[in-house]
JSON list of C-alpha atoms in Angstrom, two decimals:
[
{"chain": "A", "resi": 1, "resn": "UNK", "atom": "CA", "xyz": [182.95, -24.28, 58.77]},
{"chain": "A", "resi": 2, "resn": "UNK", "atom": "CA", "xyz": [182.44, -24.64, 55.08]},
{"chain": "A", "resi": 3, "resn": "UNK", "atom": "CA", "xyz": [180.13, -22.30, 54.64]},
{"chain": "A", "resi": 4, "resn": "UNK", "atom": "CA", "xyz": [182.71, -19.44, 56.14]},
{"chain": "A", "resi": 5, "resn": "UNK", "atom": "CA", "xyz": [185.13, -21.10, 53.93]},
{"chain": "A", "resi": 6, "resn": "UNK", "atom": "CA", "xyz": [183.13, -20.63, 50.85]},
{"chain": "A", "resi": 7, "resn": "UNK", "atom": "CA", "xyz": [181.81, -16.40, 51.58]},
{"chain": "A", "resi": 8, "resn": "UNK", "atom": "CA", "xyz": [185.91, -16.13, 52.01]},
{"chain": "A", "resi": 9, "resn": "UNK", "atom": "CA", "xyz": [186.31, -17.90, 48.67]},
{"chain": "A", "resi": 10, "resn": "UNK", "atom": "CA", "xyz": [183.62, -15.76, 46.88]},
{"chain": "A", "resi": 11, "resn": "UNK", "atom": "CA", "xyz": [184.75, -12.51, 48.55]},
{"chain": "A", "resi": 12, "resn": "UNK", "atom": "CA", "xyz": [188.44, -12.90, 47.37]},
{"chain": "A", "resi": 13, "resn": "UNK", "atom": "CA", "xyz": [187.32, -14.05, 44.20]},
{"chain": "A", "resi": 14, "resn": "UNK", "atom": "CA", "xyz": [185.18, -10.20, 44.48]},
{"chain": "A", "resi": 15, "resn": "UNK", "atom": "CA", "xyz": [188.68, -8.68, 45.37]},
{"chain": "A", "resi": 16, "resn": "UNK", "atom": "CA", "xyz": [190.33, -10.14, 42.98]},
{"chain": "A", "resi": 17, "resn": "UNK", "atom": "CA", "xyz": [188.13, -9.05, 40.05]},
{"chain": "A", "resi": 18, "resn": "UNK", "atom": "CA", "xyz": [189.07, -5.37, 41.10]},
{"chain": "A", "resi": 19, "resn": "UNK", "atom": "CA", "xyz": [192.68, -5.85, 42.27]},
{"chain": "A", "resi": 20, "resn": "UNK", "atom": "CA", "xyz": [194.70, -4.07, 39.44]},
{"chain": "A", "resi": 21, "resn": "UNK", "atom": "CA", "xyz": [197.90, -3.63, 41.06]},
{"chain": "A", "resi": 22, "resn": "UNK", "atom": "CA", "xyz": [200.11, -6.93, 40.04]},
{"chain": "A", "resi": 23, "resn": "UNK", "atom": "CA", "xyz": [200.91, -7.43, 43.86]},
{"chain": "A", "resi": 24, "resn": "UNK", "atom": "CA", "xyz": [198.36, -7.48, 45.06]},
{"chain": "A", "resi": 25, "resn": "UNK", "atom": "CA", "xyz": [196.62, -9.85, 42.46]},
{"chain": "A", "resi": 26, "resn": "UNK", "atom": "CA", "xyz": [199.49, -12.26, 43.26]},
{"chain": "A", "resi": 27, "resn": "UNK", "atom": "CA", "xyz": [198.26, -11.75, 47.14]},
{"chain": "A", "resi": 28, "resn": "UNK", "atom": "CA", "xyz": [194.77, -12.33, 46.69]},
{"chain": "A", "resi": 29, "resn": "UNK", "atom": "CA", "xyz": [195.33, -15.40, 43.99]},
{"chain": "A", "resi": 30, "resn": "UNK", "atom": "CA", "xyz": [197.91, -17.17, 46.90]},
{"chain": "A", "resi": 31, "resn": "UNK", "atom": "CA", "xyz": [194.78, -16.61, 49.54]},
{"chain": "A", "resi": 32, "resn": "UNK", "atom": "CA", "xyz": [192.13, -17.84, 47.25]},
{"chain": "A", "resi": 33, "resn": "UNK", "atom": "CA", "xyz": [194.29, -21.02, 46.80]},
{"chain": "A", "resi": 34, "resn": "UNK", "atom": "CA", "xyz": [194.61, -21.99, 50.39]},
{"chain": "A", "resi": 35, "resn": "UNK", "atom": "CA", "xyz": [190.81, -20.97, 51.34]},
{"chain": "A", "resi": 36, "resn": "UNK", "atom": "CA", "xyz": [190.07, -23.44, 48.45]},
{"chain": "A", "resi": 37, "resn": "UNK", "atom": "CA", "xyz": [192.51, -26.47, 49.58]},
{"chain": "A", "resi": 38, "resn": "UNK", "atom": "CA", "xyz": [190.91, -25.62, 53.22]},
{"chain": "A", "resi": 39, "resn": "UNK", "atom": "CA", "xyz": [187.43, -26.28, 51.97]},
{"chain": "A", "resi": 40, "resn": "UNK", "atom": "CA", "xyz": [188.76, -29.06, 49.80]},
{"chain": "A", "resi": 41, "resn": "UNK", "atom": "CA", "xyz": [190.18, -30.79, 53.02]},
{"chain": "A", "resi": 42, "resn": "UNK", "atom": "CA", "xyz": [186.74, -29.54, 55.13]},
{"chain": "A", "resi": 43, "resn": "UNK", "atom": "CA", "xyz": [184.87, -31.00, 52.70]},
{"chain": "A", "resi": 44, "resn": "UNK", "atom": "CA", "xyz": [186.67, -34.07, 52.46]},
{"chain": "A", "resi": 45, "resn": "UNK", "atom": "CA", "xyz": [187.01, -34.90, 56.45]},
{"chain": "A", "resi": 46, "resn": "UNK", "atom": "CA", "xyz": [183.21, -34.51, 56.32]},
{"chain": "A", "resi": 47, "resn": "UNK", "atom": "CA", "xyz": [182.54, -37.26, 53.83]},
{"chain": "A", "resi": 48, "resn": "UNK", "atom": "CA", "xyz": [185.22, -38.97, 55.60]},
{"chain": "A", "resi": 49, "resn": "UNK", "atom": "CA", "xyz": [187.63, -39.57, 52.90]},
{"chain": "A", "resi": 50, "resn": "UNK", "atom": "CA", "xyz": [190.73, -37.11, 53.94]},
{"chain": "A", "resi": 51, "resn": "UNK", "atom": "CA", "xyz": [194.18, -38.46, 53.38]},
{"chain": "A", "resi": 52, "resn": "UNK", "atom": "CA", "xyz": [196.34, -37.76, 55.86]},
{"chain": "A", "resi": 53, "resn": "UNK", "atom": "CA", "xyz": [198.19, -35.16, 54.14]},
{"chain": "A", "resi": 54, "resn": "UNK", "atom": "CA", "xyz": [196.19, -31.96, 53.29]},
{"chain": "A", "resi": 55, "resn": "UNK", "atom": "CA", "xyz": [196.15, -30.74, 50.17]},
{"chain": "A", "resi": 56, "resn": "UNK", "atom": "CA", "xyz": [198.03, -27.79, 50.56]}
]
C-alpha cells in the first residue's frame, strides 16, 4: 500500500510542477496533502505506533 501511496505522491507532486492555472494548483496541493497524511498513517500502523485519530 505504501508504495502506491508514494508513485501518487510523486505524480501529483509532477502535476503540480506544471499546473499553472491557480485552481487547479489549489486542487492538486489539497490531494497531495491527504495522499501524504495517508502514507503518514500507512506508515505509522505498520511500525505500529498509529494513534487512533488519523492525521488528517
Amino acid at each position: 500500500m505504501t508504495y502506491e501511496l508514494e508513485r501518487q505522491i510523486e505524480e501529483l507532486r509532477a502535476e503540480l510542477r506544471n499546473a499553472v492555472d491557480p485552481c487547479e494548483r489549489r486542487q492538486i496541493e489539497t490531494e497531495l496533502d491527504l495522499a501524504q497524511a495517508e502514507l503518514t498513517l500507512a506508515i505509522a500502523e505498520t511500525n505500529g505506533s498509529a494513534d487512533a485519530e488519523p492525521p488528517f
